[in-house]
PDB file of C-alpha atoms and ligand atoms in Angstrom:
ATOM      1  CA  MET A   1       0.000   0.000   0.000  1.00 74.00           C
ATOM      2  CA  PRO A   2       1.394   3.458  -0.850  1.00 85.00           C
ATOM      3  CA  THR A   3       1.925   6.003   1.904  1.00 95.00           C
ATOM      4  CA  TYR A   4      -1.288   7.990   1.959  1.00 98.00           C
ATOM      5  CA  ARG A   5      -1.297  11.499   3.379  1.00 98.00           C
ATOM      6  CA  ILE A   6      -4.284  13.564   4.488  1.00 98.00           C
ATOM      7  CA  ALA A   7      -3.793  17.298   4.008  1.00 99.00           C
ATOM      8  CA  PRO A   8      -6.574  19.399   5.563  1.00 99.00           C
ATOM      9  CA  SER A   9      -7.005  22.777   3.873  1.00 98.00           C
ATOM     10  CA  ILE A  10      -7.209  25.580   6.412  1.00 98.00           C
ATOM     11  CA  LEU A  11      -9.387  27.530   3.986  1.00 98.00           C
ATOM     12  CA  SER A  12     -12.374  26.043   5.830  1.00 98.00           C
ATOM     13  CA  ALA A  13     -10.887  26.475   9.330  1.00 98.00           C
ATOM     14  CA  ASP A  14     -11.926  29.138  11.845  1.00 98.00           C
ATOM     15  CA  PHE A  15      -9.482  31.931  11.023  1.00 98.00           C
ATOM     16  CA  ALA A  16     -10.058  33.614  14.367  1.00 98.00           C
ATOM     17  CA  ARG A  17      -8.556  30.530  16.068  1.00 98.00           C
ATOM     18  CA  LEU A  18      -6.088  29.350  13.445  1.00 98.00           C
ATOM     19  CA  GLY A  19      -3.282  28.220  15.775  1.00 98.00           C
ATOM     20  CA  GLU A  20      -5.670  26.056  17.767  1.00 98.00           C
ATOM     21  CA  GLU A  21      -7.306  24.745  14.587  1.00 98.00           C
ATOM     22  CA  VAL A  22      -4.029  23.504  13.071  1.00 98.00           C
ATOM     23  CA  ARG A  23      -2.915  21.984  16.377  1.00 98.00           C
ATOM     24  CA  ASN A  24      -6.220  20.161  16.715  1.00 98.00           C
ATOM     25  CA  VAL A  25      -6.284  18.819  13.173  1.00 99.00           C
ATOM     26  CA  VAL A  26      -2.707  17.496  13.483  1.00 99.00           C
ATOM     27  CA  ARG A  27      -3.563  15.937  16.856  1.00 98.00           C
ATOM     28  CA  ASP A  28      -6.535  14.318  15.086  1.00 98.00           C
ATOM     29  CA  GLY A  29      -4.385  12.720  12.382  1.00 98.00           C
ATOM     30  CA  ALA A  30      -3.491  15.247   9.663  1.00 98.00           C
ATOM     31  CA  ASP A  31      -0.175  14.554   7.912  1.00 98.00           C
ATOM     32  CA  ILE A  32       0.232  17.922   6.194  1.00 98.00           C
ATOM     33  CA  ILE A  33      -1.330  21.392   6.508  1.00 99.00           C
ATOM     34  CA  HIS A  34      -2.583  22.642   3.130  1.00 99.00           C
ATOM     35  CA  PHE A  35      -2.328  26.433   2.905  1.00 99.00           C
ATOM     36  CA  ASP A  36      -4.384  28.099   0.139  1.00 98.00           C
ATOM     37  CA  VAL A  37      -3.046  31.441  -1.081  1.00 99.00           C
ATOM     38  CA  MET A  38      -5.417  33.464  -3.306  1.00 98.00           C
ATOM     39  CA  ASP A  39      -4.785  36.934  -4.723  1.00 98.00           C
ATOM     40  CA  ASN A  40      -8.068  38.191  -6.230  1.00 98.00           C
ATOM     41  CA  HIS A  41      -6.243  38.296  -9.580  1.00 98.00           C
ATOM     42  CA  TYR A  42      -5.338  34.770 -10.650  1.00 98.00           C
ATOM     43  CA  VAL A  43      -8.447  33.563  -8.796  1.00 98.00           C
ATOM     44  CA  PRO A  44     -11.477  35.632  -7.736  1.00 98.00           C
ATOM     45  CA  ASN A  45     -10.866  35.373  -4.001  1.00 98.00           C
ATOM     46  CA  LEU A  46      -8.405  36.733  -1.469  1.00 98.00           C
ATOM     47  CA  THR A  47      -6.976  34.750   1.429  1.00 98.00           C
ATOM     48  CA  ILE A  48      -3.748  34.614   3.385  1.00 98.00           C
ATOM     49  CA  GLY A  49      -0.046  35.321   2.897  1.00 98.00           C
ATOM     50  CA  PRO A  50       3.387  34.636   4.413  1.00 98.00           C
ATOM     51  CA  LEU A  51       2.576  36.421   7.691  1.00 98.00           C
ATOM     52  CA  VAL A  52      -0.121  33.878   8.465  1.00 98.00           C
ATOM     53  CA  CYS A  53       2.177  31.014   7.450  1.00 99.00           C
ATOM     54  CA  GLU A  54       4.790  32.331   9.865  1.00 98.00           C
ATOM     55  CA  ALA A  55       2.142  32.674  12.586  1.00 98.00           C
ATOM     56  CA  ILE A  56       0.991  29.047  12.381  1.00 98.00           C
ATOM     57  CA  ARG A  57       4.477  27.576  11.853  1.00 98.00           C
ATOM     58  CA  PRO A  58       5.334  27.202  15.577  1.00 98.00           C
ATOM     59  CA  HIS A  59       2.017  25.444  16.253  1.00 98.00           C
ATOM     60  CA  VAL A  60       2.697  22.286  14.202  1.00 98.00           C
ATOM     61  CA  GLN A  61       5.609  20.028  13.222  1.00 98.00           C
ATOM     62  CA  VAL A  62       4.046  18.585  10.050  1.00 98.00           C
ATOM     63  CA  PRO A  63       4.900  20.003   6.610  1.00 99.00           C
ATOM     64  CA  ILE A  64       3.089  23.150   5.468  1.00 99.00           C
ATOM     65  CA  ASP A  65       2.006  22.787   1.850  1.00 99.00           C
ATOM     66  CA  VAL A  66       1.575  26.221   0.261  1.00 99.00           C
ATOM     67  CA  HIS A  67      -0.735  26.193  -2.767  1.00 99.00           C
ATOM     68  CA  LEU A  68      -0.157  29.442  -4.639  1.00 99.00           C
ATOM     69  CA  MET A  69      -3.196  30.622  -6.592  1.00 99.00           C
ATOM     70  CA  VAL A  70      -1.470  33.874  -7.458  1.00 98.00           C
ATOM     71  CA  LYS A  71       0.054  35.552 -10.491  1.00 98.00           C
ATOM     72  CA  PRO A  72       2.952  36.234 -10.684  1.00 98.00           C
ATOM     73  CA  VAL A  73       4.578  33.771  -8.289  1.00 98.00           C
ATOM     74  CA  ASP A  74       8.324  34.532  -8.155  1.00 98.00           C
ATOM     75  CA  ARG A  75       8.210  37.607  -5.900  1.00 98.00           C
ATOM     76  CA  ILE A  76       6.343  35.796  -3.136  1.00 98.00           C
ATOM     77  CA  ILE A  77       8.134  32.393  -3.176  1.00 99.00           C
ATOM     78  CA  PRO A  78      11.136  33.406  -0.989  1.00 99.00           C
ATOM     79  CA  ASP A  79       8.750  35.003   1.525  1.00 99.00           C
ATOM     80  CA  PHE A  80       6.863  31.739   1.975  1.00 99.00           C
ATOM     81  CA  ALA A  81      10.096  29.766   2.274  1.00 99.00           C
ATOM     82  CA  ARG A  82      11.245  32.145   5.022  1.00 98.00           C
ATOM     83  CA  ALA A  83       7.818  31.844   6.683  1.00 99.00           C
ATOM     84  CA  GLY A  84       8.345  28.110   7.125  1.00 98.00           C
ATOM     85  CA  ALA A  85       6.705  26.516   4.093  1.00 99.00           C
ATOM     86  CA  ASN A  86       7.979  23.019   3.226  1.00 99.00           C
ATOM     87  CA  ILE A  87       6.170  22.503  -0.070  1.00 99.00           C
ATOM     88  CA  ILE A  88       5.289  25.242  -2.566  1.00 99.00           C
ATOM     89  CA  THR A  89       3.127  24.598  -5.624  1.00 99.00           C
ATOM     90  CA  PHE A  90       1.905  27.001  -8.303  1.00 99.00           C
ATOM     91  CA  HIS A  91      -0.250  26.962 -11.407  1.00 99.00           C
ATOM     92  CA  PRO A  92       1.680  27.068 -14.713  1.00 98.00           C
ATOM     93  CA  GLU A  93      -0.595  29.939 -15.803  1.00 98.00           C
ATOM     94  CA  GLY A  94       0.763  31.951 -12.860  1.00 98.00           C
ATOM     95  CA  SER A  95       4.371  32.027 -14.065  1.00 98.00           C
ATOM     96  CA  GLU A  96       5.976  33.330 -17.270  1.00 98.00           C
ATOM     97  CA  HIS A  97       9.002  31.083 -16.645  1.00 98.00           C
ATOM     98  CA  ILE A  98       7.899  27.807 -15.118  1.00 98.00           C
ATOM     99  CA  ASP A  99      11.311  26.150 -15.050  1.00 98.00           C
ATOM    100  CA  ARG A 100      12.799  29.166 -13.271  1.00 98.00           C
ATOM    101  CA  SER A 101       9.990  29.316 -10.679  1.00 99.00           C
ATOM    102  CA  LEU A 102      10.398  25.598  -9.884  1.00 99.00           C
ATOM    103  CA  GLN A 103      14.138  26.091  -9.433  1.00 98.00           C
ATOM    104  CA  LEU A 104      13.534  29.154  -7.249  1.00 99.00           C
ATOM    105  CA  ILE A 105      11.375  27.081  -4.888  1.00 99.00           C
ATOM    106  CA  ARG A 106      14.044  24.398  -4.631  1.00 98.00           C
ATOM    107  CA  ASP A 107      16.824  26.944  -4.191  1.00 98.00           C
ATOM    108  CA  HIS A 108      14.934  28.096  -1.110  1.00 98.00           C
ATOM    109  CA  GLY A 109      14.934  24.586   0.323  1.00 98.00           C
ATOM    110  CA  CYS A 110      11.307  23.636  -0.388  1.00 99.00           C
ATOM    111  CA  LYS A 111       9.715  20.867  -2.419  1.00 99.00           C
ATOM    112  CA  ALA A 112       8.388  22.231  -5.700  1.00 99.00           C
ATOM    113  CA  GLY A 113       5.318  21.360  -7.707  1.00 98.00           C
ATOM    114  CA  LEU A 114       2.886  22.307 -10.432  1.00 99.00           C
ATOM    115  CA  VAL A 115      -0.896  22.505 -10.064  1.00 99.00           C
ATOM    116  CA  PHE A 116      -3.235  21.553 -12.868  1.00 99.00           C
ATOM    117  CA  ASN A 117      -6.702  23.075 -13.234  1.00 98.00           C
ATOM    118  CA  PRO A 118      -9.439  20.869 -14.671  1.00 98.00           C
ATOM    119  CA  ALA A 119      -8.809  22.200 -18.216  1.00 98.00           C
ATOM    120  CA  THR A 120      -5.007  22.544 -17.983  1.00 98.00           C
ATOM    121  CA  SER A 121      -2.920  19.997 -19.871  1.00 98.00           C
ATOM    122  CA  LEU A 122      -0.323  17.838 -18.148  1.00 98.00           C
ATOM    123  CA  GLU A 123       1.993  18.584 -21.085  1.00 98.00           C
ATOM    124  CA  TYR A 124       3.535  21.307 -18.950  1.00 98.00           C
ATOM    125  CA  LEU A 125       5.336  18.410 -17.249  1.00 98.00           C
ATOM    126  CA  ASP A 126       7.080  17.278 -20.423  1.00 97.00           C
ATOM    127  CA  TYR A 127      10.373  19.080 -19.855  1.00 97.00           C
ATOM    128  CA  VAL A 128      10.410  19.722 -16.102  1.00 98.00           C
ATOM    129  CA  MET A 129       9.821  16.333 -14.463  1.00 98.00           C
ATOM    130  CA  ASP A 130      13.342  16.453 -13.033  1.00 98.00           C
ATOM    131  CA  LYS A 131      12.470  19.648 -11.150  1.00 98.00           C
ATOM    132  CA  ILE A 132       9.151  18.384  -9.756  1.00 98.00           C
ATOM    133  CA  ASP A 133       8.643  16.921  -6.259  1.00 98.00           C
ATOM    134  CA  ILE A 134       4.839  17.048  -6.267  1.00 99.00           C
ATOM    135  CA  ILE A 135       2.024  17.189  -8.811  1.00 99.00           C
ATOM    136  CA  LEU A 136      -1.293  18.647  -7.670  1.00 99.00           C
ATOM    137  CA  ILE A 137      -4.416  17.818  -9.661  1.00 99.00           C
ATOM    138  CA  MET A 138      -7.335  20.184  -9.090  1.00 99.00           C
ATOM    139  CA  SER A 139     -10.676  18.412  -8.926  1.00 99.00           C
ATOM    140  CA  VAL A 140     -12.507  21.767  -8.775  1.00 98.00           C
ATOM    141  CA  ASN A 141     -11.773  25.118 -10.368  1.00 98.00           C
ATOM    142  CA  PRO A 142      -9.590  26.987  -7.896  1.00 98.00           C
ATOM    143  CA  GLY A 143     -10.868  29.885  -5.817  1.00 98.00           C
ATOM    144  CA  PHE A 144     -13.317  28.520  -3.276  1.00 98.00           C
ATOM    145  CA  GLY A 145     -13.762  25.726  -0.779  1.00 98.00           C
ATOM    146  CA  GLY A 146     -16.886  23.602  -0.653  1.00 98.00           C
ATOM    147  CA  GLN A 147     -17.262  22.907  -4.397  1.00 98.00           C
ATOM    148  CA  SER A 148     -18.198  19.536  -5.908  1.00 98.00           C
ATOM    149  CA  PHE A 149     -15.576  17.061  -7.120  1.00 98.00           C
ATOM    150  CA  ILE A 150     -15.231  17.057 -10.937  1.00 98.00           C
ATOM    151  CA  PRO A 151     -15.124  13.346 -11.903  1.00 98.00           C
ATOM    152  CA  GLN A 152     -12.936  13.958 -15.002  1.00 98.00           C
ATOM    153  CA  ALA A 153     -10.104  14.623 -12.545  1.00 98.00           C
ATOM    154  CA  LEU A 154      -9.806  10.857 -12.007  1.00 98.00           C
ATOM    155  CA  LYS A 155      -8.601  10.362 -15.582  1.00 98.00           C
ATOM    156  CA  LYS A 156      -6.036  13.108 -15.121  1.00 98.00           C
ATOM    157  CA  ILE A 157      -4.816  11.618 -11.830  1.00 99.00           C
ATOM    158  CA  ALA A 158      -4.313   8.307 -13.631  1.00 98.00           C
ATOM    159  CA  GLU A 159      -2.383  10.042 -16.410  1.00 98.00           C
ATOM    160  CA  ALA A 160      -0.205  11.864 -13.864  1.00 99.00           C
ATOM    161  CA  ARG A 161       0.442   8.547 -12.078  1.00 98.00           C
ATOM    162  CA  ARG A 162       1.546   7.021 -15.387  1.00 98.00           C
ATOM    163  CA  ARG A 163       3.978   9.884 -15.938  1.00 98.00           C
ATOM    164  CA  ILE A 164       5.373   9.588 -12.402  1.00 98.00           C
ATOM    165  CA  ASP A 165       5.857   5.823 -12.671  1.00 98.00           C
ATOM    166  CA  GLU A 166       7.520   6.252 -16.060  1.00 98.00           C
ATOM    167  CA  SER A 167       9.910   8.857 -14.608  1.00 98.00           C
ATOM    168  CA  GLY A 168      10.981   6.464 -11.854  1.00 98.00           C
ATOM    169  CA  ARG A 169      11.181   9.479  -9.540  1.00 97.00           C
ATOM    170  CA  ASP A 170       9.727   9.905  -6.070  1.00 97.00           C
ATOM    171  CA  ILE A 171       6.987  12.460  -6.792  1.00 98.00           C
ATOM    172  CA  MET A 172       3.928  13.027  -4.628  1.00 98.00           C
ATOM    173  CA  LEU A 173       0.539  13.037  -6.383  1.00 98.00           C
ATOM    174  CA  GLU A 174      -1.947  15.276  -4.619  1.00 99.00           C
ATOM    175  CA  VAL A 175      -5.616  15.900  -5.372  1.00 99.00           C
ATOM    176  CA  ASP A 176      -7.465  19.031  -4.254  1.00 99.00           C
ATOM    177  CA  GLY A 177     -11.144  19.934  -4.359  1.00 98.00           C
ATOM    178  CA  GLY A 178     -14.338  18.267  -3.224  1.00 98.00           C
ATOM    179  CA  ILE A 179     -12.554  15.343  -1.544  1.00 99.00           C
ATOM    180  CA  LYS A 180     -14.882  13.586   0.923  1.00 98.00           C
ATOM    181  CA  ILE A 181     -15.131  10.248   2.702  1.00 98.00           C
ATOM    182  CA  ASP A 182     -17.167   8.836  -0.197  1.00 98.00           C
ATOM    183  CA  ASN A 183     -14.772   9.694  -3.051  1.00 98.00           C
ATOM    184  CA  ILE A 184     -11.305   9.525  -1.476  1.00 98.00           C
ATOM    185  CA  ALA A 185     -10.916   5.824  -2.362  1.00 98.00           C
ATOM    186  CA  ALA A 186     -11.695   6.522  -6.031  1.00 98.00           C
ATOM    187  CA  ALA A 187      -8.996   9.207  -6.089  1.00 99.00           C
ATOM    188  CA  ALA A 188      -6.547   6.764  -4.482  1.00 98.00           C
ATOM    189  CA  LYS A 189      -7.456   4.022  -6.970  1.00 98.00           C
ATOM    190  CA  ALA A 190      -6.721   6.445  -9.789  1.00 98.00           C
ATOM    191  CA  GLY A 191      -3.237   6.953  -8.303  1.00 98.00           C
ATOM    192  CA  ALA A 192      -3.335   9.865  -5.852  1.00 98.00           C
ATOM    193  CA  ASP A 193      -1.392   9.520  -2.588  1.00 98.00           C
ATOM    194  CA  THR A 194      -2.032  12.907  -0.951  1.00 99.00           C
ATOM    195  CA  PHE A 195      -5.540  14.194  -0.335  1.00 99.00           C
ATOM    196  CA  VAL A 196      -6.505  17.791   0.368  1.00 99.00           C
ATOM    197  CA  ALA A 197      -9.814  18.190   2.173  1.00 99.00           C
ATOM    198  CA  GLY A 198     -11.135  21.483   3.468  1.00 98.00           C
ATOM    199  CA  SER A 199     -14.874  21.540   4.090  1.00 98.00           C
ATOM    200  CA  ALA A 200     -15.011  17.758   4.633  1.00 98.00           C
ATOM    201  CA  ILE A 201     -12.772  18.108   7.707  1.00 98.00           C
ATOM    202  CA  PHE A 202     -12.970  21.661   9.067  1.00 98.00           C
ATOM    203  CA  GLY A 203     -16.674  21.808   8.210  1.00 95.00           C
ATOM    204  CA  LYS A 204     -17.365  19.002  10.700  1.00 98.00           C
ATOM    205  CA  PRO A 205     -17.194  19.127  14.507  1.00 97.00           C
ATOM    206  CA  ASP A 206     -15.132  15.939  14.929  1.00 98.00           C
ATOM    207  CA  TYR A 207     -11.969  16.093  12.781  1.00 98.00           C
ATOM    208  CA  LYS A 208     -10.691  12.754  14.057  1.00 98.00           C
ATOM    209  CA  ALA A 209     -13.872  10.935  13.034  1.00 98.00           C
ATOM    210  CA  VAL A 210     -13.581  12.251   9.464  1.00 98.00           C
ATOM    211  CA  ILE A 211      -9.840  11.559   9.154  1.00 98.00           C
ATOM    212  CA  ASP A 212     -10.289   8.044  10.601  1.00 98.00           C
ATOM    213  CA  ASP A 213     -13.114   7.371   8.118  1.00 98.00           C
ATOM    214  CA  MET A 214     -10.942   8.627   5.263  1.00 98.00           C
ATOM    215  CA  ARG A 215      -8.114   6.310   6.324  1.00 98.00           C
ATOM    216  CA  ALA A 216     -10.548   3.397   6.569  1.00 98.00           C
ATOM    217  CA  GLN A 217     -11.647   4.120   2.999  1.00 98.00           C
ATOM    218  CA  LEU A 218      -8.013   4.278   1.863  1.00 98.00           C
ATOM    219  CA  ALA A 219      -7.337   0.908   3.477  1.00 98.00           C
ATOM    220  CA  THR A 220      -9.873  -0.655   1.070  1.00 97.00           C
ATOM    221  CA  VAL A 221      -7.946   0.442  -2.034  1.00 97.00           C
TER     222      VAL A 221
HETATM  223  C1  LIG B 301      -9.666  25.526  -3.816  1.00 71.70           C
HETATM  224  C2  LIG B 301      -8.575  25.208  -2.840  1.00 71.70           C
HETATM  225  C3  LIG B 301      -8.817  23.975  -2.057  1.00 71.70           C
HETATM  226  C4  LIG B 301     -10.020  24.039  -1.171  1.00 71.70           C
HETATM  227  C5  LIG B 301     -10.508  22.662  -0.908  1.00 71.70           C
HETATM  228  O1  LIG B 301      -9.274  26.563  -4.634  1.00 71.70           O
HETATM  229  O2  LIG B 301      -7.342  25.048  -3.515  1.00 71.70           O
HETATM  230  O3  LIG B 301      -7.665  23.599  -1.311  1.00 71.70           O
HETATM  231  O4  LIG B 301      -9.774  24.657   0.058  1.00 71.70           O
HETATM  232  O5  LIG B 301     -11.693  22.765  -0.211  1.00 71.70           O
HETATM  233  P1  LIG B 301     -12.792  21.609  -0.298  1.00 71.70           P
HETATM  234  O6  LIG B 301     -12.162  20.382   0.238  1.00 71.70           O
HETATM  235  O7  LIG B 301     -13.880  22.146   0.549  1.00 71.70           O
HETATM  236  O8  LIG B 301     -13.178  21.470  -1.756  1.00 71.70           O
HETATM  237 ZN1  LIG B 302      -5.596  24.113  -2.420  1.00 71.70          ZN
END
């Protein structure tokens, strides 16, 4: 069985109590904290920046996975690295020079990855697989939590898995958007190993119950 990782998205957490929220969700079984950065330019919503990443950093030991939904990306990457991010991903549409942005993330000591919207081709990977540590497949259009899973994402996850296996490299395959207890196994069957879930976890009173149920589903794959 692959190593499966659950990555709660703090987009659906209580922002007035963010330190406590991340501590609780890690206590309840989260492997990674997924940190959604939106700029009201690349996506039509505005969220949080490096200051908030720095503020939550002392509260948890697990990796912080910064998902940049911003354009451009290069100016802000070093700030997130300094704020304690461990993984930084961006959308190819957000950078004029994708290879350079990936290298910039790595030069700052973080894992680097590309994020693919539902209609974005995986061909962006063709010449940069050697600079990729993580591939993130969006199963909703980025910008908001609480949207429904787009089933076509399963085909794209499978295609990304094929590319990873062919590369022979150790690359994480993450899925983000509309992940719930009842579809996490399908995403795992398609080849994902890292599962972002915002509303499914932070939208419920008992985080542990949801994370345990997700792991039980993953154990059936
Ligand atoms: C969407 C974000 C997601 C979002 C997931 O743009 O990238 O990480 O928070 O939320 P749910 O799990 O509610 O779809
Ligand atoms: Zn995200």
